[in-house]
Amino acid sequence: MTSPSDPGATPRPQAGATPPAPVGDSTRAIRAASRTPAVLQRPTSVPIFQTATFTSADAESLAAVVGDARAGYSYSRLSNPTTTALGDAYAEIAGGEAGIALASGMAAIHAACAAVLRAGDRVVAPLAAYGSTRVQLGQDFGRFGVEVELVDVTDLEVVDAALAAAPTRLLYAESSANPTTFVADHAALAELAHRHGAFYIADNTFASSHVCRPLTLGADVVVESATKYLGGHSDIIAGVVAGSADLIEAVSRVRTDTGAVLAPFEAFLALRGILTFPVRMDRHGQNARALASWLERQEGVERVLYPGLPSHPQHAVVERQWRPDNAGGMLSFEVAGGRAAGGAVIDTLELTERTASLGSVHTMVVHPPSTSQRQLSDEELLASGIRPGLLRVSVGLEDVEDLVADFERGLAVARGVAAATPALVDA
Ligand SMILES: Cc1ncc(COP(=O)(O)O)c(C=O)c1O
């Protein structure tokens, strides 16, 4: 790819005489403030190319760049160097041939799916998944005739039967499902998808590319909300996709045509987050493992779901396919006393953020039935493995002793609520 000043372009033909110097104040100000400095040394950080447009040497080279006949930049909805650097960085850490950055995780999921789906196609997707993804696949793609069958993707026989039931274009799964942390067996799902002639797309947001790499296990495309662990500081909304060069080219066309581009400043912040991503992930993993093991021993905690615990239903898959020493920063747990006791835990916690996101330096606790899965009915929640008292914790980078003390206070209050309202125990 040539630099933004397009040095590969043919020089503009000279008219002979030197062009007249601008005389008007406005012309002079515009020309003076638009001169980009020539930098011969490589900056240590990727610069923010905060520009909508790039100037070419002449009309012919602009046409060549816009038309993709020549590498380069013309207009930031098509491509921008800072955003391209983020896509390239993600490809490298996800183990993909190519990568691309988009306006959000949902934009990334949309572009990845739109790149492979056509009207009338059939998709097999998880019952347990991020609520907005279910809505996007079922309702938004559904309006264009895409049929979505929701199944338990942790049951490989069920997936096999669903793929065999009718020609299927796409199998979709989350490495660790939001909010239950149910783990997808990527190697087996990729093999099943390919045997039935389907693409396999994996959302790796919960696990992160430090902990699990779906592309190296056979997935065709991996998507991640870079809003979460890659950005890492809950100050941007961004999404990334990686896969083969051909598929990313198709994703790029959807991004250009829908305009779902990421702004250069957000791309810069995501790149800055990636600088410390593995270091942060190690601390997230240590803290989460310690908190999960502690929660499992507490009175009034009915179930802890953390992929790194031997009690997790898919722990064997985690042992085969995830980083051996790190099962990520996401866990869920259920307290006795159902919805009321769960609410009491959240309201008592003082060191954590009551917020609907995840993957940040801050520990974040949510009640999924009223936030990330709010689109689902009670029946759909239970079918997805989400009981009313389920709490989802994104374990941050605080000192784990402080987190344990905070949850100890929360659980004490929840036990009181559960004892005072026994009728709610099974609610
Ligand atoms: C698993 C998962 N995928 C995708 C998304 C969407 O990401 P974004 O909010 O960046 O669009 C989320 C958001 O919480 C998520 O949890």
CSV table of C-alpha atoms and ligand atoms in Angstrom, one decimal:
chain,number,residue,atom,x,y,z
A,1,MET,CA,0.0,0.0,0.0
A,2,THR,CA,1.5,3.4,-0.9
A,3,SER,CA,1.6,6.2,1.6
A,4,PRO,CA,-1.2,8.7,1.7
A,5,SER,CA,0.7,11.2,-0.3
A,6,ASP,CA,0.6,8.6,-3.1
A,7,PRO,CA,4.3,8.6,-4.1
A,8,GLY,CA,3.6,5.9,-6.7
A,9,ALA,CA,1.4,8.3,-8.7
A,10,THR,CA,2.4,9.8,-12.0
A,11,PRO,CA,3.5,13.5,-11.3
A,12,ARG,CA,1.0,16.2,-12.3
A,13,PRO,CA,1.9,17.6,-15.8
A,14,GLN,CA,3.5,21.1,-15.4
A,15,ALA,CA,1.9,23.9,-17.3
A,16,GLY,CA,5.3,25.6,-17.8
A,17,ALA,CA,5.1,28.8,-15.7
A,18,THR,CA,5.2,28.6,-11.8
A,19,PRO,CA,1.6,28.8,-10.5
A,20,PRO,CA,0.7,32.2,-9.0
A,21,ALA,CA,1.1,32.4,-5.2
A,22,PRO,CA,-2.3,32.8,-3.5
A,23,VAL,CA,-3.1,36.3,-2.6
A,24,GLY,CA,-6.4,36.1,-0.7
A,25,ASP,CA,-6.3,35.6,3.1
A,26,SER,CA,-8.8,32.6,2.9
A,27,THR,CA,-6.9,30.9,0.2
A,28,ARG,CA,-3.6,31.4,2.0
A,29,ALA,CA,-5.0,30.2,5.3
A,30,ILE,CA,-6.5,27.0,3.7
A,31,ARG,CA,-3.3,26.2,1.8
A,32,ALA,CA,-1.1,27.0,4.8
A,33,ALA,CA,-3.0,24.8,7.2
A,34,SER,CA,-3.3,21.9,4.9
A,35,ARG,CA,0.4,21.2,4.4
A,36,THR,CA,1.2,17.8,5.9
A,37,PRO,CA,4.8,17.6,7.2
A,38,ALA,CA,7.1,15.1,5.5
A,39,VAL,CA,8.2,12.7,8.3
A,40,LEU,CA,11.3,10.7,7.5
A,41,GLN,CA,11.5,8.9,10.9
A,42,ARG,CA,8.9,6.2,11.8
A,43,PRO,CA,6.7,7.4,14.7
A,44,THR,CA,6.6,4.9,17.6
A,45,SER,CA,2.8,5.1,17.8
A,46,VAL,CA,0.5,4.7,14.8
A,47,PRO,CA,-0.6,8.3,13.9
A,48,ILE,CA,-4.2,9.3,13.9
A,49,PHE,CA,-5.0,10.1,10.2
A,50,GLN,CA,-7.9,12.4,11.1
A,51,THR,CA,-8.9,13.1,7.6
A,52,ALA,CA,-11.9,12.3,5.4
A,53,THR,CA,-10.0,12.7,2.1
A,54,PHE,CA,-6.6,12.0,0.6
A,55,THR,CA,-5.3,14.0,-2.4
A,56,SER,CA,-3.9,12.3,-5.4
A,57,ALA,CA,-1.2,13.7,-7.7
A,58,ASP,CA,-3.7,13.9,-10.7
A,59,ALA,CA,-7.1,12.8,-11.8
A,60,GLU,CA,-5.8,9.6,-13.3
A,61,SER,CA,-4.2,8.4,-10.1
A,62,LEU,CA,-7.3,9.4,-8.0
A,63,ALA,CA,-9.5,7.3,-10.3
A,64,ALA,CA,-7.0,4.4,-10.0
A,65,VAL,CA,-7.0,4.5,-6.2
A,66,VAL,CA,-10.8,4.9,-5.8
A,67,GLY,CA,-11.3,2.1,-8.3
A,68,ASP,CA,-8.9,-0.2,-6.4
A,69,ALA,CA,-6.6,-0.5,-9.5
A,70,ARG,CA,-3.8,1.1,-7.5
A,71,ALA,CA,-3.2,0.8,-3.7
A,72,GLY,CA,-3.6,3.9,-1.7
A,73,TYR,CA,-6.1,6.1,0.1
A,74,SER,CA,-8.8,8.4,-1.3
A,75,TYR,CA,-11.7,8.6,1.2
A,76,SER,CA,-11.9,7.4,4.7
A,77,ARG,CA,-15.2,5.5,4.3
A,78,LEU,CA,-13.2,3.2,1.9
A,79,SER,CA,-10.1,3.0,4.0
A,80,ASN,CA,-8.0,5.0,6.4
A,81,PRO,CA,-4.4,4.2,7.5
A,82,THR,CA,-5.1,4.2,11.2
A,83,THR,CA,-8.1,2.0,10.8
A,84,THR,CA,-6.2,-0.3,8.4
A,85,ALA,CA,-3.4,-0.6,11.0
A,86,LEU,CA,-5.9,-1.8,13.6
A,87,GLY,CA,-7.4,-4.4,11.1
A,88,ASP,CA,-3.8,-5.6,10.3
A,89,ALA,CA,-2.9,-5.8,14.0
A,90,TYR,CA,-6.0,-7.9,14.8
A,91,ALA,CA,-5.3,-10.3,11.9
A,92,GLU,CA,-1.9,-10.9,13.4
A,93,ILE,CA,-3.0,-11.5,17.0
A,94,ALA,CA,-6.0,-13.6,15.9
A,95,GLY,CA,-3.9,-15.7,13.5
A,96,GLY,CA,-5.8,-14.6,10.3
A,97,GLU,CA,-4.5,-13.9,6.8
A,98,ALA,CA,-6.3,-10.5,6.9
A,99,GLY,CA,-8.3,-8.3,9.2
A,100,ILE,CA,-10.5,-5.3,9.2
A,101,ALA,CA,-11.9,-2.8,11.8
A,102,LEU,CA,-15.5,-1.6,11.9
A,103,ALA,CA,-17.7,0.8,13.9
A,104,SER,CA,-18.7,-1.6,16.6
A,105,GLY,CA,-18.9,-5.3,17.5
A,106,MET,CA,-22.4,-5.4,16.1
A,107,ALA,CA,-21.2,-3.8,12.8
A,108,ALA,CA,-18.4,-6.4,12.7
A,109,ILE,CA,-21.0,-9.3,13.2
A,110,HIS,CA,-23.3,-7.8,10.6
A,111,ALA,CA,-20.6,-7.3,8.0
A,112,ALA,CA,-19.1,-10.8,8.5
A,113,CYS,CA,-22.6,-12.4,8.2
A,114,ALA,CA,-23.7,-10.2,5.3
A,115,ALA,CA,-20.5,-11.1,3.5
A,116,VAL,CA,-21.5,-14.7,3.3
A,117,LEU,CA,-25.3,-14.7,3.5
A,118,ARG,CA,-27.9,-14.3,0.6
A,119,ALA,CA,-31.6,-14.0,0.7
A,120,GLY,CA,-33.2,-17.4,1.6
A,121,ASP,CA,-30.1,-18.8,3.3
A,122,ARG,CA,-30.3,-20.8,6.5
A,123,VAL,CA,-28.2,-20.2,9.6
A,124,VAL,CA,-27.7,-22.4,12.6
A,125,ALA,CA,-26.9,-20.2,15.7
A,126,PRO,CA,-26.7,-20.7,19.5
A,127,LEU,CA,-29.6,-20.5,21.9
A,128,ALA,CA,-27.1,-19.0,24.4
A,129,ALA,CA,-25.6,-15.9,22.8
A,130,TYR,CA,-25.5,-12.2,23.1
A,131,GLY,CA,-29.1,-10.9,22.8
A,132,SER,CA,-28.4,-8.3,20.1
A,133,THR,CA,-26.8,-11.0,17.9
A,134,ARG,CA,-29.9,-13.2,18.2
A,135,VAL,CA,-32.0,-10.2,17.2
A,136,GLN,CA,-29.7,-9.2,14.3
A,137,LEU,CA,-29.7,-12.7,12.9
A,138,GLY,CA,-33.3,-13.6,13.5
A,139,GLN,CA,-35.0,-10.2,12.9
A,140,ASP,CA,-32.7,-8.1,10.8
A,141,PHE,CA,-31.4,-10.8,8.5
A,142,GLY,CA,-34.8,-12.5,9.0
A,143,ARG,CA,-36.5,-9.7,7.1
A,144,PHE,CA,-34.4,-10.5,4.1
A,145,GLY,CA,-35.5,-14.1,4.1
A,146,VAL,CA,-32.7,-15.6,6.1
A,147,GLU,CA,-33.9,-18.5,8.3
A,148,VAL,CA,-32.3,-18.9,11.7
A,149,GLU,CA,-32.4,-22.1,13.7
A,150,LEU,CA,-31.3,-21.7,17.3
A,151,VAL,CA,-29.7,-24.8,19.0
A,152,ASP,CA,-27.5,-25.7,21.9
A,153,VAL,CA,-24.2,-25.5,20.1
A,154,THR,CA,-22.4,-27.3,23.0
A,155,ASP,CA,-24.3,-30.5,21.9
A,156,LEU,CA,-22.5,-31.6,18.8
A,157,GLU,CA,-25.2,-34.2,17.9
A,158,VAL,CA,-27.9,-31.5,17.9
A,159,VAL,CA,-25.7,-29.2,15.7
A,160,ASP,CA,-25.0,-32.1,13.3
A,161,ALA,CA,-28.8,-32.8,13.1
A,162,ALA,CA,-29.6,-29.1,12.6
A,163,LEU,CA,-27.0,-28.8,9.8
A,164,ALA,CA,-28.3,-32.0,8.2
A,165,ALA,CA,-31.9,-31.0,8.3
A,166,ALA,CA,-31.7,-28.5,5.4
A,167,PRO,CA,-28.9,-26.9,3.3
A,168,THR,CA,-27.2,-24.4,5.6
A,169,ARG,CA,-25.0,-21.5,4.7
A,170,LEU,CA,-23.6,-20.5,8.1
A,171,LEU,CA,-22.9,-21.9,11.5
A,172,TYR,CA,-22.4,-19.3,14.1
A,173,ALA,CA,-21.1,-19.6,17.7
A,174,GLU,CA,-19.5,-17.7,20.6
A,175,SER,CA,-16.2,-19.0,22.1
A,176,SER,CA,-17.7,-18.4,25.5
A,177,ALA,CA,-21.4,-17.5,25.4
A,178,ASN,CA,-22.7,-14.2,26.8
A,179,PRO,CA,-23.8,-14.5,29.6
A,180,THR,CA,-23.6,-18.2,30.5
A,181,THR,CA,-19.9,-18.8,29.5
A,182,PHE,CA,-21.0,-22.0,27.8
A,183,VAL,CA,-17.9,-22.9,25.6
A,184,ALA,CA,-18.0,-23.7,21.9
A,185,ASP,CA,-15.8,-26.6,20.7
A,186,HIS,CA,-14.4,-24.7,17.7
A,187,ALA,CA,-12.5,-27.6,16.2
A,188,ALA,CA,-15.6,-29.8,16.2
A,189,LEU,CA,-18.0,-27.1,15.1
A,190,ALA,CA,-15.7,-26.0,12.2
A,191,GLU,CA,-15.5,-29.7,11.1
A,192,LEU,CA,-19.2,-30.1,11.2
A,193,ALA,CA,-19.9,-26.9,9.4
A,194,HIS,CA,-17.4,-27.7,6.6
A,195,ARG,CA,-18.7,-31.3,6.3
A,196,HIS,CA,-22.2,-29.8,5.6
A,197,GLY,CA,-20.9,-27.1,3.3
A,198,ALA,CA,-21.4,-24.2,5.7
A,199,PHE,CA,-19.2,-21.3,6.8
A,200,TYR,CA,-18.3,-21.2,10.4
A,201,ILE,CA,-18.1,-17.7,12.1
A,202,ALA,CA,-17.0,-17.4,15.7
A,203,ASP,CA,-17.6,-14.5,18.1
A,204,ASN,CA,-14.5,-14.4,20.3
A,205,THR,CA,-15.5,-11.3,22.4
A,206,PHE,CA,-15.9,-13.1,25.8
A,207,ALA,CA,-12.8,-15.3,25.6
A,208,SER,CA,-10.5,-12.8,23.6
A,209,SER,CA,-7.7,-13.7,21.2
A,210,HIS,CA,-5.2,-14.0,24.0
A,211,VAL,CA,-7.1,-16.9,25.5
A,212,CYS,CA,-8.6,-18.6,22.4
A,213,ARG,CA,-7.9,-18.4,18.6
A,214,PRO,CA,-10.9,-19.8,16.7
A,215,LEU,CA,-9.1,-19.3,13.3
A,216,THR,CA,-6.3,-21.7,14.3
A,217,LEU,CA,-9.0,-24.3,15.3
A,218,GLY,CA,-10.8,-24.2,11.9
A,219,ALA,CA,-13.2,-21.2,12.0
A,220,ASP,CA,-13.5,-19.3,8.7
A,221,VAL,CA,-14.0,-15.9,10.3
A,222,VAL,CA,-13.6,-14.6,13.8
A,223,VAL,CA,-15.3,-11.4,15.1
A,224,GLU,CA,-14.6,-9.5,18.2
A,225,SER,CA,-16.1,-6.5,19.9
A,226,ALA,CA,-13.0,-4.4,20.3
A,227,THR,CA,-15.1,-2.3,22.7
A,228,LYS,CA,-14.2,-4.9,25.2
A,229,TYR,CA,-10.7,-6.5,25.9
A,230,LEU,CA,-8.9,-5.1,22.9
A,231,GLY,CA,-9.7,-1.5,23.8
A,232,GLY,CA,-9.8,-2.5,27.4
A,233,HIS,CA,-10.6,0.8,29.1
A,234,SER,CA,-14.4,1.2,28.3
A,235,ASP,CA,-13.8,4.4,26.3
A,236,ILE,CA,-14.4,3.3,22.7
A,237,ILE,CA,-17.0,1.4,20.6
A,238,ALA,CA,-15.3,-0.7,17.9
A,239,GLY,CA,-15.3,-4.1,16.2
A,240,VAL,CA,-12.8,-6.3,14.3
A,241,VAL,CA,-13.0,-9.2,11.9
A,242,ALA,CA,-10.2,-11.6,10.8
A,243,GLY,CA,-10.1,-14.5,8.3
A,244,SER,CA,-8.9,-15.3,4.8
A,245,ALA,CA,-8.0,-12.4,2.5
A,246,ASP,CA,-11.0,-13.3,0.2
A,247,LEU,CA,-13.5,-13.3,3.1
A,248,ILE,CA,-12.1,-10.1,4.6
A,249,GLU,CA,-12.3,-8.5,1.1
A,250,ALA,CA,-16.0,-9.4,1.1
A,251,VAL,CA,-16.4,-7.9,4.6
A,252,SER,CA,-14.7,-4.8,3.4
A,253,ARG,CA,-17.2,-4.3,0.6
A,254,VAL,CA,-20.0,-4.5,3.1
A,255,ARG,CA,-18.3,-2.0,5.4
A,256,THR,CA,-17.8,0.4,2.5
A,257,ASP,CA,-21.4,0.1,1.2
A,258,THR,CA,-23.0,0.3,4.6
A,259,GLY,CA,-20.6,3.0,5.9
A,260,ALA,CA,-19.9,1.0,9.1
A,261,VAL,CA,-16.4,2.4,9.3
A,262,LEU,CA,-14.4,3.0,12.5
A,263,ALA,CA,-13.2,6.6,13.1
A,264,PRO,CA,-9.4,7.0,13.1
A,265,PHE,CA,-9.3,8.2,16.7
A,266,GLU,CA,-11.2,5.1,18.0
A,267,ALA,CA,-8.8,3.0,15.9
A,268,PHE,CA,-5.9,4.7,17.6
A,269,LEU,CA,-7.3,4.0,21.1
A,270,ALA,CA,-7.9,0.3,20.1
A,271,LEU,CA,-4.3,0.1,18.9
A,272,ARG,CA,-3.1,1.6,22.2
A,273,GLY,CA,-5.2,-0.9,24.1
A,274,ILE,CA,-3.6,-3.8,22.1
A,275,LEU,CA,-0.2,-2.7,23.3
A,276,THR,CA,-1.0,-3.9,26.8
A,277,PHE,CA,-3.7,-6.5,25.8
A,278,PRO,CA,-1.8,-9.7,26.7
A,279,VAL,CA,-0.5,-8.2,30.0
A,280,ARG,CA,-4.0,-7.1,31.0
A,281,MET,CA,-5.5,-10.5,29.9
A,282,ASP,CA,-3.2,-12.3,32.2
A,283,ARG,CA,-4.3,-10.2,35.2
A,284,HIS,CA,-8.0,-10.5,34.2
A,285,GLY,CA,-7.5,-14.3,34.1
A,286,GLN,CA,-5.7,-14.5,37.5
A,287,ASN,CA,-8.4,-12.3,39.2
A,288,ALA,CA,-11.3,-14.2,37.6
A,289,ARG,CA,-9.9,-17.6,38.5
A,290,ALA,CA,-9.4,-16.5,42.1
A,291,LEU,CA,-12.8,-14.9,42.4
A,292,ALA,CA,-14.6,-17.9,40.8
A,293,SER,CA,-12.9,-20.4,43.1
A,294,TRP,CA,-13.8,-18.3,46.1
A,295,LEU,CA,-17.4,-17.9,45.0
A,296,GLU,CA,-17.8,-21.6,44.5
A,297,ARG,CA,-17.1,-22.1,48.3
A,298,GLN,CA,-19.6,-19.5,49.5
A,299,GLU,CA,-22.9,-20.3,51.2
A,300,GLY,CA,-25.8,-19.1,49.1
A,301,VAL,CA,-24.0,-19.4,45.8
A,302,GLU,CA,-25.8,-22.1,43.8
A,303,ARG,CA,-23.7,-22.3,40.7
A,304,VAL,CA,-20.5,-20.7,39.4
A,305,LEU,CA,-19.8,-20.8,35.7
A,306,TYR,CA,-16.1,-20.1,34.9
A,307,PRO,CA,-14.5,-22.0,32.0
A,308,GLY,CA,-11.3,-22.4,34.1
A,309,LEU,CA,-13.0,-24.3,36.9
A,310,PRO,CA,-13.1,-28.1,36.6
A,311,SER,CA,-16.9,-27.8,37.5
A,312,HIS,CA,-17.6,-25.9,34.2
A,313,PRO,CA,-19.7,-28.1,31.8
A,314,GLN,CA,-17.2,-27.6,28.9
A,315,HIS,CA,-14.0,-27.5,31.0
A,316,ALA,CA,-12.5,-30.4,28.9
A,317,VAL,CA,-12.9,-28.3,25.7
A,318,VAL,CA,-11.2,-25.4,27.5
A,319,GLU,CA,-8.3,-27.6,28.4
A,320,ARG,CA,-7.9,-28.7,24.8
A,321,GLN,CA,-8.5,-25.4,23.0
A,322,TRP,CA,-7.7,-22.5,25.3
A,323,ARG,CA,-4.5,-21.1,26.7
A,324,PRO,CA,-3.5,-23.5,29.5
A,325,ASP,CA,-2.9,-20.9,32.2
A,326,ASN,CA,-5.7,-18.4,31.4
A,327,ALA,CA,-9.5,-18.9,31.0
A,328,GLY,CA,-10.3,-15.3,30.6
A,329,GLY,CA,-12.0,-12.7,32.7
A,330,MET,CA,-15.7,-13.5,32.4
A,331,LEU,CA,-17.7,-15.6,34.9
A,332,SER,CA,-21.3,-16.0,35.9
A,333,PHE,CA,-22.9,-17.1,39.1
A,334,GLU,CA,-26.3,-17.8,40.6
A,335,VAL,CA,-27.3,-16.9,44.1
A,336,ALA,CA,-30.1,-18.6,46.1
A,337,GLY,CA,-33.1,-16.3,46.2
A,338,GLY,CA,-33.5,-15.7,42.5
A,339,ARG,CA,-33.9,-12.3,40.9
A,340,ALA,CA,-34.3,-10.4,44.3
A,341,ALA,CA,-31.2,-11.8,45.9
A,342,GLY,CA,-29.2,-11.2,42.6
A,343,GLY,CA,-30.4,-7.6,42.6
A,344,ALA,CA,-29.3,-7.3,46.2
A,345,VAL,CA,-25.8,-8.4,45.4
A,346,ILE,CA,-25.5,-5.9,42.6
A,347,ASP,CA,-26.9,-3.1,44.8
A,348,THR,CA,-24.5,-3.8,47.7
A,349,LEU,CA,-21.3,-3.9,45.7
A,350,GLU,CA,-19.3,-0.8,46.0
A,351,LEU,CA,-16.0,-1.4,44.1
A,352,THR,CA,-17.6,-2.6,40.9
A,353,GLU,CA,-19.5,-0.8,38.1
A,354,ARG,CA,-23.1,-1.5,37.5
A,355,THR,CA,-22.9,-1.4,33.7
A,356,ALA,CA,-23.9,-3.4,30.7
A,357,SER,CA,-20.5,-3.8,29.2
A,358,LEU,CA,-17.4,-6.0,29.8
A,359,GLY,CA,-13.7,-6.4,29.2
A,360,SER,CA,-12.5,-3.3,31.0
A,361,VAL,CA,-10.0,-2.5,33.7
A,362,HIS,CA,-13.1,-2.0,36.0
A,363,THR,CA,-14.9,-5.0,37.4
A,364,MET,CA,-18.5,-4.9,36.0
A,365,VAL,CA,-21.5,-6.8,37.2
A,366,VAL,CA,-24.8,-7.1,35.4
A,367,HIS,CA,-28.1,-8.9,35.7
A,368,PRO,CA,-28.4,-10.2,32.1
A,369,PRO,CA,-32.1,-10.8,32.1
A,370,SER,CA,-32.6,-7.1,32.5
A,371,THR,CA,-29.7,-5.9,30.3
A,372,SER,CA,-27.8,-7.8,27.6
A,373,GLN,CA,-30.6,-10.4,27.2
A,374,ARG,CA,-33.5,-8.1,27.8
A,375,GLN,CA,-34.9,-8.9,24.3
A,376,LEU,CA,-35.6,-12.5,25.4
A,377,SER,CA,-38.8,-13.8,27.0
A,378,ASP,CA,-38.6,-15.8,30.3
A,379,GLU,CA,-39.0,-19.0,28.3
A,380,GLU,CA,-36.3,-18.0,25.9
A,381,LEU,CA,-34.0,-17.1,28.9
A,382,LEU,CA,-34.5,-20.5,30.5
A,383,ALA,CA,-34.0,-22.3,27.2
A,384,SER,CA,-30.7,-20.4,26.9
A,385,GLY,CA,-29.6,-21.6,30.3
A,386,ILE,CA,-30.2,-18.2,32.0
A,387,ARG,CA,-31.9,-18.5,35.4
A,388,PRO,CA,-33.5,-15.4,36.9
A,389,GLY,CA,-30.8,-15.0,39.6
A,390,LEU,CA,-27.9,-15.2,37.2
A,391,LEU,CA,-25.3,-12.5,37.6
A,392,ARG,CA,-22.5,-11.9,35.0
A,393,VAL,CA,-19.2,-10.6,36.2
A,394,SER,CA,-16.5,-9.1,34.0
A,395,VAL,CA,-13.5,-9.3,36.4
A,396,GLY,CA,-11.3,-6.2,36.2
A,397,LEU,CA,-7.8,-5.4,37.1
A,398,GLU,CA,-8.3,-4.3,40.7
A,399,ASP,CA,-6.6,-6.2,43.6
A,400,VAL,CA,-8.5,-9.4,44.0
A,401,GLU,CA,-8.6,-9.2,47.9
A,402,ASP,CA,-10.7,-6.0,47.5
A,403,LEU,CA,-13.0,-7.7,45.0
A,404,VAL,CA,-13.5,-10.7,47.3
A,405,ALA,CA,-14.3,-8.4,50.3
A,406,ASP,CA,-16.8,-6.5,48.1
A,407,PHE,CA,-18.6,-9.7,47.0
A,408,GLU,CA,-18.5,-11.0,50.6
A,409,ARG,CA,-20.6,-8.0,51.6
A,410,GLY,CA,-23.0,-8.5,48.6
A,411,LEU,CA,-23.5,-12.2,49.3
A,412,ALA,CA,-24.2,-11.5,53.0
A,413,VAL,CA,-27.0,-9.2,52.0
A,414,ALA,CA,-28.3,-11.6,49.4
A,415,ARG,CA,-28.5,-14.4,52.0
A,416,GLY,CA,-30.6,-12.1,54.2
A,417,VAL,CA,-32.9,-11.4,51.2
A,418,ALA,CA,-33.2,-15.1,50.3
A,419,ALA,CA,-34.0,-16.0,54.0
A,420,ALA,CA,-36.7,-13.3,54.2
A,421,THR,CA,-38.4,-14.2,51.0
A,422,PRO,CA,-38.3,-18.0,50.7
A,423,ALA,CA,-41.0,-18.0,48.1
A,424,LEU,CA,-38.6,-16.4,45.7
A,425,VAL,CA,-36.0,-19.1,46.0
A,426,ASP,CA,-37.2,-20.9,42.9
A,427,ALA,CA,-38.4,-17.8,41.1
B,1,LIG,C1,-20.4,-11.5,22.8
B,1,LIG,C2,-20.6,-10.1,22.3
B,1,LIG,N1,-20.6,-9.9,20.9
B,1,LIG,C3,-20.8,-8.7,20.4
B,1,LIG,C4,-21.1,-7.6,21.2
B,1,LIG,C5,-21.4,-6.3,20.5
B,1,LIG,O1,-20.3,-5.4,20.7
B,1,LIG,P1,-20.5,-3.8,20.5
B,1,LIG,O2,-21.2,-3.3,21.7
B,1,LIG,O3,-19.1,-3.3,20.4
B,1,LIG,O4,-21.3,-3.6,19.3
B,1,LIG,C6,-21.2,-7.7,22.5
B,1,LIG,C7,-21.5,-6.6,23.4
B,1,LIG,O5,-21.7,-6.7,24.6
B,1,LIG,C8,-21.0,-9.0,23.1
B,1,LIG,O6,-21.0,-9.2,24.4
